[in-house]
Short mmCIF file of C-alpha atoms in Angstrom, two decimals:
data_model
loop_
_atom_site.label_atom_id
_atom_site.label_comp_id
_atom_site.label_asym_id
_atom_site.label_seq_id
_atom_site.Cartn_x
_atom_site.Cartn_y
_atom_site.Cartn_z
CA UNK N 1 11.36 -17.51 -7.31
CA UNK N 2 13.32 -20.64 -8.23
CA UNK N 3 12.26 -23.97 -7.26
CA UNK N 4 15.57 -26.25 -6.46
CA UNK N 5 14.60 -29.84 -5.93
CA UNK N 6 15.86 -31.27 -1.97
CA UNK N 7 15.05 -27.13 -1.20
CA UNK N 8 11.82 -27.95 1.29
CA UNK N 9 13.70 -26.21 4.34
CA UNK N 10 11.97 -24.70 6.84
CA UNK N 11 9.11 -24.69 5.14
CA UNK N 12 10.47 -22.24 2.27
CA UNK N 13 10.09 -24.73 -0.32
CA UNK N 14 11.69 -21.95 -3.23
CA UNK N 15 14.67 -19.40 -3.39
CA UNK N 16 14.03 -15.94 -4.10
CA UNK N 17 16.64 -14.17 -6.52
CA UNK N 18 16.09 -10.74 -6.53
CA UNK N 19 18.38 -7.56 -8.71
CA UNK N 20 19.26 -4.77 -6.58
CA UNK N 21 21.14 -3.12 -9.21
CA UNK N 22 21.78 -3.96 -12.67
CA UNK N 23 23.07 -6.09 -13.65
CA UNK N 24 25.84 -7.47 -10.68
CA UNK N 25 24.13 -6.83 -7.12
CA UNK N 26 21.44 -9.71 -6.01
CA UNK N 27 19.23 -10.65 -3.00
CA UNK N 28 18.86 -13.83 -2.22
CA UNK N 29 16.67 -15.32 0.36
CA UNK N 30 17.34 -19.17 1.21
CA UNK N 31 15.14 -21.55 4.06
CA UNK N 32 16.87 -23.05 7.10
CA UNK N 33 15.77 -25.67 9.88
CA UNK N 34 14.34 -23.64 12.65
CA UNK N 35 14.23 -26.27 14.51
CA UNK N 36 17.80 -26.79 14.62
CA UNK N 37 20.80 -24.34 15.68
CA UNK N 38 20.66 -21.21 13.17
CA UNK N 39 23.72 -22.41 10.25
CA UNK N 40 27.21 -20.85 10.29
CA UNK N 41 26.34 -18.02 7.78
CA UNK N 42 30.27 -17.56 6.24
CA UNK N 43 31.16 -16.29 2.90
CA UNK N 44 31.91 -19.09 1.95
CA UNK N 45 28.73 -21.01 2.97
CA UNK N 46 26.52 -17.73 1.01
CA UNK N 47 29.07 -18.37 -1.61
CA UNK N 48 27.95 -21.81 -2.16
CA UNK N 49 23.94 -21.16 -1.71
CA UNK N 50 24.36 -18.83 -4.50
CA UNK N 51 25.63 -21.54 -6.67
CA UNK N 52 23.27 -24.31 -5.87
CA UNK N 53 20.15 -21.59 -6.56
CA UNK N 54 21.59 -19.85 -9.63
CA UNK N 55 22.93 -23.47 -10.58
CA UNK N 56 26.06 -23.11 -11.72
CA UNK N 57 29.06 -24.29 -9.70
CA UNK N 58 31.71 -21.92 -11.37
CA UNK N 59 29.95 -18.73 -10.44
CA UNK N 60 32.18 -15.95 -9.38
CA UNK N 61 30.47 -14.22 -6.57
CA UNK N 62 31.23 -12.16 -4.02
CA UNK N 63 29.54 -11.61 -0.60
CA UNK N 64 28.81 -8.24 0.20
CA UNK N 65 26.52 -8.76 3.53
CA UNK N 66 24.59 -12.05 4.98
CA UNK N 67 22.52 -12.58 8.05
CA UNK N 68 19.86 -14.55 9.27
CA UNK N 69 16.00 -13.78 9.95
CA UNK N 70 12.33 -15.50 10.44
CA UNK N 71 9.19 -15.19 9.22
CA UNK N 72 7.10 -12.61 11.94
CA UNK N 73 3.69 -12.18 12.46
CA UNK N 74 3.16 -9.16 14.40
CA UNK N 75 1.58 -6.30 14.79
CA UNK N 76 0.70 -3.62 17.71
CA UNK N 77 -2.83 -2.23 18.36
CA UNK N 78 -1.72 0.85 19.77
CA UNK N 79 0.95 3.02 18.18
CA UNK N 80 1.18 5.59 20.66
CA UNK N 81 1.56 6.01 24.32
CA UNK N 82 1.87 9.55 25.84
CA UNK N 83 4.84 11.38 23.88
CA UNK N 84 6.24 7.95 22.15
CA UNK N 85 4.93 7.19 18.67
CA UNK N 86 6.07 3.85 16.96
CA UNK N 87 6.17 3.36 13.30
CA UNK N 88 7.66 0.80 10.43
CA UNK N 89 8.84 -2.34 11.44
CA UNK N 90 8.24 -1.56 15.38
CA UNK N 91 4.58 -2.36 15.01
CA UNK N 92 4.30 -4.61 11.83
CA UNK N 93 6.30 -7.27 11.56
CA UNK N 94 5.62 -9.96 8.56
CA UNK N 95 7.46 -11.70 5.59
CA UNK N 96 8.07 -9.75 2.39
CA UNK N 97 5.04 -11.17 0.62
CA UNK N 98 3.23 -8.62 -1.20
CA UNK N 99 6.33 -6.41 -1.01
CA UNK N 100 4.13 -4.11 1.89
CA UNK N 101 6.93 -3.19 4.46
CA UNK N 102 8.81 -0.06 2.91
CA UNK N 103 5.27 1.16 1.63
CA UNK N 104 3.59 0.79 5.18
CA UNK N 105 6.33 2.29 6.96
CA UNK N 106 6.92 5.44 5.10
CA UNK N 107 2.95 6.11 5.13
CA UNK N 108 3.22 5.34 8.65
CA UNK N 109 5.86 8.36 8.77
CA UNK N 110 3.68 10.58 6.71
CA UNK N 111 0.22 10.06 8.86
CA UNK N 112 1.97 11.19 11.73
CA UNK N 113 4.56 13.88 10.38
CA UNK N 114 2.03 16.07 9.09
CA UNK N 115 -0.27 15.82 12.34
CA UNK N 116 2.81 16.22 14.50
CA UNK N 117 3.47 19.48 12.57
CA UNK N 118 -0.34 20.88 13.14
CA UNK N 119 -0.33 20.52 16.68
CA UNK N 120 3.76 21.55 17.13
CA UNK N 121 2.17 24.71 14.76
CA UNK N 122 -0.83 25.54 17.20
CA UNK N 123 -2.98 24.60 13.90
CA UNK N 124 -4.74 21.47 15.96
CA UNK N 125 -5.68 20.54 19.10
CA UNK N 126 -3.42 17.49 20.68
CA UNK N 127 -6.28 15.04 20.22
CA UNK N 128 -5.09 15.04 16.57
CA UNK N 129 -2.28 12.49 17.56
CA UNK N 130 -4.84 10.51 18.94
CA UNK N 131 -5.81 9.63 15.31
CA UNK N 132 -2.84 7.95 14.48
CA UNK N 133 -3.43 4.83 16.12
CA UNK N 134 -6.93 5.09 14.86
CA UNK N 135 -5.86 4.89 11.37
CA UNK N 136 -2.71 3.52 11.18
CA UNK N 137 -3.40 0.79 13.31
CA UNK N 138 -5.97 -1.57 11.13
CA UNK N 139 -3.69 -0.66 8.47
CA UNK N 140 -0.67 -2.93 10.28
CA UNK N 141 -3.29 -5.65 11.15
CA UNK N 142 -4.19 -5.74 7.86
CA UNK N 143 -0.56 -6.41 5.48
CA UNK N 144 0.57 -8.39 8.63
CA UNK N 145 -2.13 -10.83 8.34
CA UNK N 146 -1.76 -10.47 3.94
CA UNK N 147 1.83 -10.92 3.91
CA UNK N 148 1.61 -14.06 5.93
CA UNK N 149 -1.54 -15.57 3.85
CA UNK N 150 0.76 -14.80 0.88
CA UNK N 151 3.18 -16.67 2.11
CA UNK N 152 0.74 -19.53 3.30
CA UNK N 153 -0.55 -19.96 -0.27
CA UNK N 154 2.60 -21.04 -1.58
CA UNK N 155 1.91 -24.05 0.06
CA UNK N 156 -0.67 -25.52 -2.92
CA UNK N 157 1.98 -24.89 -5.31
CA UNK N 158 4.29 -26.83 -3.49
CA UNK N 159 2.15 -29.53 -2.91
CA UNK N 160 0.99 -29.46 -7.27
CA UNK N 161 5.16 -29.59 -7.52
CA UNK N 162 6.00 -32.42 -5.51
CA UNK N 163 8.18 -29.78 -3.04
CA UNK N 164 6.74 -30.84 -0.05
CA UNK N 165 8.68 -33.55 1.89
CA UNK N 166 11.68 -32.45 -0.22
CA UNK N 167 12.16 -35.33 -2.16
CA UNK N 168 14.00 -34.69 -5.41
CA UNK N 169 12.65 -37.89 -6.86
CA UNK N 170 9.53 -37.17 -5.50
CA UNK N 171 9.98 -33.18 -7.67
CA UNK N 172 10.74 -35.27 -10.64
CA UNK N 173 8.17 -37.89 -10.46
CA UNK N 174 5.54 -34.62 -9.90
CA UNK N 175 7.05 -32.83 -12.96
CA UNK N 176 6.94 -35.79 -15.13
CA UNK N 177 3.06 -36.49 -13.99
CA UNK N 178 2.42 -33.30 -15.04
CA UNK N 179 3.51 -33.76 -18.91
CA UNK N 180 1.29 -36.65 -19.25
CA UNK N 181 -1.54 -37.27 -21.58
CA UNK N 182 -4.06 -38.83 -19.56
CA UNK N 183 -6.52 -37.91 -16.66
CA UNK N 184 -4.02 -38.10 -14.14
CA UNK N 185 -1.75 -35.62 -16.18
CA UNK N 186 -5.10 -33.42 -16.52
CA UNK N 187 -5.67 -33.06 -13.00
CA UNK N 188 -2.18 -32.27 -11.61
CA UNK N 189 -1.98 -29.45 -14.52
CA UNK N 190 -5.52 -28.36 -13.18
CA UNK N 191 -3.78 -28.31 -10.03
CA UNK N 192 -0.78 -26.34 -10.79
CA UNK N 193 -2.69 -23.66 -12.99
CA UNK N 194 -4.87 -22.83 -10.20
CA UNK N 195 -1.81 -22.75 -7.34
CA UNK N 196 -0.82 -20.02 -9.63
CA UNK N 197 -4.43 -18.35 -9.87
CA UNK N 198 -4.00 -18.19 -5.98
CA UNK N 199 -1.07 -15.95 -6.13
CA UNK N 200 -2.91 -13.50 -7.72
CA UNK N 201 -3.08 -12.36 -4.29
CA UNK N 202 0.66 -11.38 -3.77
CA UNK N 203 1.47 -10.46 -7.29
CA UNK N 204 -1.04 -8.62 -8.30
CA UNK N 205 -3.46 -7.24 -5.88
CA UNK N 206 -3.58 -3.97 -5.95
CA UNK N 207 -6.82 -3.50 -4.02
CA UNK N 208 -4.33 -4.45 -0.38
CA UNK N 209 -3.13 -0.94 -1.03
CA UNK N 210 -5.46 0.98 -2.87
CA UNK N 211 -8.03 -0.13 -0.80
CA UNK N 212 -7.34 1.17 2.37
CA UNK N 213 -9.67 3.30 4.37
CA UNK N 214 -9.41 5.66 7.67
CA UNK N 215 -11.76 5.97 10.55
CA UNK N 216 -10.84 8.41 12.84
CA UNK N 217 -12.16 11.89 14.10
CA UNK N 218 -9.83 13.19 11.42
CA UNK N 219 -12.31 12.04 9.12
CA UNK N 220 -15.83 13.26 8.63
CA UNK N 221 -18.37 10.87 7.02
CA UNK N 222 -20.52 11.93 4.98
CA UNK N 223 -23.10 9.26 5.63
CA UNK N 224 -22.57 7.14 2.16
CA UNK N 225 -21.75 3.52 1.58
CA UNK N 226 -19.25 1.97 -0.39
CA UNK N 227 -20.02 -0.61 -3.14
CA UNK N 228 -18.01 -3.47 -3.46
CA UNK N 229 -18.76 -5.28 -6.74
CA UNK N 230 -15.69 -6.83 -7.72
CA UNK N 231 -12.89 -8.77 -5.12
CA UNK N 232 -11.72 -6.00 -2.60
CA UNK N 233 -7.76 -7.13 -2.47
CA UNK N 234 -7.24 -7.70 -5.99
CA UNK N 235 -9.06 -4.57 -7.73
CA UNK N 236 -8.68 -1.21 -6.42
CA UNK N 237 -11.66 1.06 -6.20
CA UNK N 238 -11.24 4.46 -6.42
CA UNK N 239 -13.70 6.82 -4.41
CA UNK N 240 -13.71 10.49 -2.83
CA UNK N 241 -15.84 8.90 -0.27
CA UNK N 242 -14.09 10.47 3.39
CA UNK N 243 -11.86 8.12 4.67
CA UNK N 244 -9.88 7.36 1.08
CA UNK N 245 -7.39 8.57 -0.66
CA UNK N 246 -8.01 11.11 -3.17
CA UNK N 247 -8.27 9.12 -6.74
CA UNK N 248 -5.59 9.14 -9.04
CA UNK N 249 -6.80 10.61 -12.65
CA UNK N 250 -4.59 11.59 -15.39
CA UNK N 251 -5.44 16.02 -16.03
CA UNK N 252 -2.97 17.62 -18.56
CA UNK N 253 -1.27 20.67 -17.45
CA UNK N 254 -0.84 24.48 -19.10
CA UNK N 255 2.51 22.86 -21.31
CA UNK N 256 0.46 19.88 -22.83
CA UNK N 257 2.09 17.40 -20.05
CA UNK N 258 0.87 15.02 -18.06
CA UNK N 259 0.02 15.39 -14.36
CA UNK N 260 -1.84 13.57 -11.66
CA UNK N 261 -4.76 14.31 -9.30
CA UNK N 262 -2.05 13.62 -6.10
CA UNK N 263 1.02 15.86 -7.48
CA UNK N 264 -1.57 18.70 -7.08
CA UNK N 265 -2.66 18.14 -3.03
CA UNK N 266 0.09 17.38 -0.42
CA UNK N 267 3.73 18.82 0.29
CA UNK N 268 2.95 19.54 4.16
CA UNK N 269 -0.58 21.63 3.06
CA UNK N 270 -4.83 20.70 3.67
CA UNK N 271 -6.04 21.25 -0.09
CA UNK N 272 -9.15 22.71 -1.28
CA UNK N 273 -10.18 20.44 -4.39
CA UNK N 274 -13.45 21.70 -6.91
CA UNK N 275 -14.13 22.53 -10.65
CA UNK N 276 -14.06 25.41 -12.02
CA UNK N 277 -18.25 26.15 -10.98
CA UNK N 278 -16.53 25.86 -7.15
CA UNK N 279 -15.10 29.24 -6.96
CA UNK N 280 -16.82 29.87 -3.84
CA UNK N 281 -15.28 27.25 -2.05
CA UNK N 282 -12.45 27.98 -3.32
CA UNK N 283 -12.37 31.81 -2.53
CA UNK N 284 -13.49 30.54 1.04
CA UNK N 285 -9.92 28.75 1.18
CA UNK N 286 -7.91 31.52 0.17
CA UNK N 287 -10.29 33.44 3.50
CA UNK N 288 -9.66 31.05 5.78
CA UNK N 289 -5.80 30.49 5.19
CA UNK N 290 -5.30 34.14 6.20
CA UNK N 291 -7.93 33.82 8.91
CA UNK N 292 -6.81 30.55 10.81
CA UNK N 293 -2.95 30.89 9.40
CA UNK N 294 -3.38 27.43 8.00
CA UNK N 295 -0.99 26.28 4.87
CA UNK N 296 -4.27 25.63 2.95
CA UNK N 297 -4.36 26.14 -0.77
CA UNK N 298 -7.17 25.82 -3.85
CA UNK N 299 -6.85 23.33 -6.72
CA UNK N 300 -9.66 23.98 -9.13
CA UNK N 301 -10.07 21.51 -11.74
CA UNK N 302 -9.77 22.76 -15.27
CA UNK N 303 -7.99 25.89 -14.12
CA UNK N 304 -5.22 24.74 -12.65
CA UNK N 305 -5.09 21.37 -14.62
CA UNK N 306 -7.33 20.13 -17.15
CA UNK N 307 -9.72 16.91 -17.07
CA UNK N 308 -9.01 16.35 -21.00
CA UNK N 309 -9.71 12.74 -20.37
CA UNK N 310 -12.78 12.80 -18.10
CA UNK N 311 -10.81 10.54 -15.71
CA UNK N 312 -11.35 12.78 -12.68
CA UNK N 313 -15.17 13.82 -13.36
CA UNK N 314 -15.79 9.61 -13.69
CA UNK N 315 -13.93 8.73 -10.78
CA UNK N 316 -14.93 12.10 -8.54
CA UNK N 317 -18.31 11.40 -7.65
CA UNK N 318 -19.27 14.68 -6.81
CA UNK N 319 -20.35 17.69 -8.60
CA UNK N 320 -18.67 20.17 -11.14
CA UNK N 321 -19.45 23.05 -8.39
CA UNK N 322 -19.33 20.57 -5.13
CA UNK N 323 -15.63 20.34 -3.31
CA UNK N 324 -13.28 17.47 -1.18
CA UNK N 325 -11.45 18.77 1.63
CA UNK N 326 -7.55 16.51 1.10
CA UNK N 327 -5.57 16.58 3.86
CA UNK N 328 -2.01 16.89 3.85
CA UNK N 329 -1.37 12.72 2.91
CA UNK N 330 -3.48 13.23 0.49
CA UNK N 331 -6.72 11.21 2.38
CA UNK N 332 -9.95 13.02 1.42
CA UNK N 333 -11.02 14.75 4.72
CA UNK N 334 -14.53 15.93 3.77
CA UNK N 335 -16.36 16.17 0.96
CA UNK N 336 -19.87 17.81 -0.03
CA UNK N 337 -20.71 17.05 -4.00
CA UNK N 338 -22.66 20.18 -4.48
CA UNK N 339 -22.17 24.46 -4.46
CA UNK N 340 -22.53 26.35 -1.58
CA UNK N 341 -25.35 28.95 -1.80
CA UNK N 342 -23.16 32.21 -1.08
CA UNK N 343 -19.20 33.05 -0.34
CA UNK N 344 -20.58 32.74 3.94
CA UNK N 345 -22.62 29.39 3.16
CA UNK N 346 -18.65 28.09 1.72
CA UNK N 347 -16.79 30.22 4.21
CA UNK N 348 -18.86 28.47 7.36
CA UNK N 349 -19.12 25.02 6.11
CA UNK N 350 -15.43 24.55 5.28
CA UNK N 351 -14.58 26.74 8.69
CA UNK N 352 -16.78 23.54 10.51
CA UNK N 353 -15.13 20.93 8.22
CA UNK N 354 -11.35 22.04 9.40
CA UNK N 355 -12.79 22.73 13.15
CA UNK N 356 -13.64 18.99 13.49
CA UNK N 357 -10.63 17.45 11.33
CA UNK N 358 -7.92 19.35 13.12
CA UNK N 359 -9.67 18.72 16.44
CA UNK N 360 -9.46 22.64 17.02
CA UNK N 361 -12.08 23.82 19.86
CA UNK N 362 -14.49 25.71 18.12
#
């Protein structure tokens, strides 16, 4: 972000310079008057934004692509009707604050794709699609409404800057407040430090993400709470509680390498997830793939990959010998945290778990 004094248009306040490739292909975003005719976007007018912003006047640039665009605040509440599903931009519409509209849409694509698939494949029962509005859904409500507070909290910056109004003398007088050694000096440097504590929020919240969690009948509760102890949009927290996605921990493979948790669930297939006291559960997979044809497969912790740092048994929350059901985007499905008594006692319980996930009759 650059601040150019006389650059309060349209509320924007800043240009954005952002590198596409190194080190000769930019993005830059510029303000204009919405409440005027949209501007006369020629080379030659780019040409000259790009100088003013970078702030020199001999800059050789060329133009590859311009066009115009406003801020949206949108989002739909249903993504589905009959045979049409929506995804991406269709039903979430917002600015690029928090850098959330590639990331959405391509999870978006991935709810549905694999949930398409199971019901194309006879695997589940068409109530299945009914599930992506019930996740996805909040989900869009939810960086719609972040992306636009992002961009809202600029505003106290702008204000600690002198930017509103778009004064330049009004930018200098602000900036030269700001240097001074006295009370007045203190408090517009209190000011400014915590405009920039606010955007926290954009920059570096990785809970908006992390954070998310499903409600749907493809999800079976197990009747737990989460615990929030720390702020829910800057920190993540990982769980195995139904509903999230399966944790991220660092296991070492059979060549000394690193892998995570997620490279070993996913690619299109439900995963069977335990510890090497789990084998029932996961012999019970390797049963019930053949039985209901389903791409299902066993990861068994310390066989397949090993915890060597005790990330995955600290952020697990189950049981050595217990087992999470991951579905195919990698969202934990069902989990119980300890054994099954006998090979039938896995067999039936994970038979029930995929019955009500799949939304297969019984």
């Amino acid at each position: 972000w650059i601040m150019r004094p006389g650059a309060d248009v349209g509320g924007i306040g800043m240009g954005l310079l952002r590198m596409v490739r190194p080190w000769n292909e930019w993005l830059i975003v510029w303000g204009y008057d919405i409440d005027n005719p949209p501007p006369a976007l020629t080379d030659e007018a780019a040409a000259a934004i790009v100088r003013d912003l970078v702030g020199d006047d001999e800059l050789d640039v060329q133009i590859d692509s311009a066009s115009l665009w406003t801020v949206n605040h949108a989002y739909a509440t249903r993504l589905s009707v009959g045979r049409v599903f929506c995804a991406g931009d269709a039903v979430h519409r917002h600015p690029p604050s928090n850098g959330l509209g590639s990331n959405t849409s391509v999870q978006d694509s991935y709810n549905l794709a694999w949930k398409l698939a199971a019901v194309l494949k006879g695997h589940a029962g068409p109530e299945l699609l009914d599930t992506y509005s019930d996740e996805r859904a909040p989900v869009a409500q939810q960086i719609v409404e972040r992306a636009n507070l992002s961009r809202d909290q600029f505003l106290p910056l702008f204000e600690a800057l002198g930017v509103v109004g778009g004064d330049e003398e009004g930018i200098s007088k602000a900036l030269h407040a700001a240097r001074q050694p006295d009370a007045a000096g203190a408090k517009k440097r209190r000011a400014i430090r915590e405009a920039i504590e606010l955007k926290h929020y954009e920059f570096n919240a990785h809970g908006v993400e992390h954070n998310q969690r499903y409600t749907s009948a493809a999800v079976i509760p197990d009747g737990t709470v989460e615990t929030i102890s720390r702020d829910d949009e800057l920190f993540a927290r990982p769980t195995s509680r139904p509903g999230a996605k399966l944790p991220h921990a660092w296991l070492v493979d059979d060549k000394g390498g690193r892998i995570s948790t997620l490279d070993l669930v996913g690619r299109g297939m439900f995963s069977v997830v335990t510890g090497l006291a789990g084998a029932l559960w996961a012999d019970a997979a390797d049963t019930l793939a053949r039985e209901l044809g389903l791409d299902l497969r066993a990861v068994v912790i310390d066989r397949d990959a090993h915890d060597a740092y005790g990330e995955y048994s600290r952020r697990t929350e189950i049981d050595e010998e217990g087992v999470l059901l991951v579905r195919p985007d990698g969202y934990v499905a069902w989990r119980r945290p300890g054994g099954a008594a006998d090979i039938t006692e896995a067999t039936r319980q994970l038979r029930e778990a995929l019955t009500l996930v799949l939304c297969r009759s019984a």
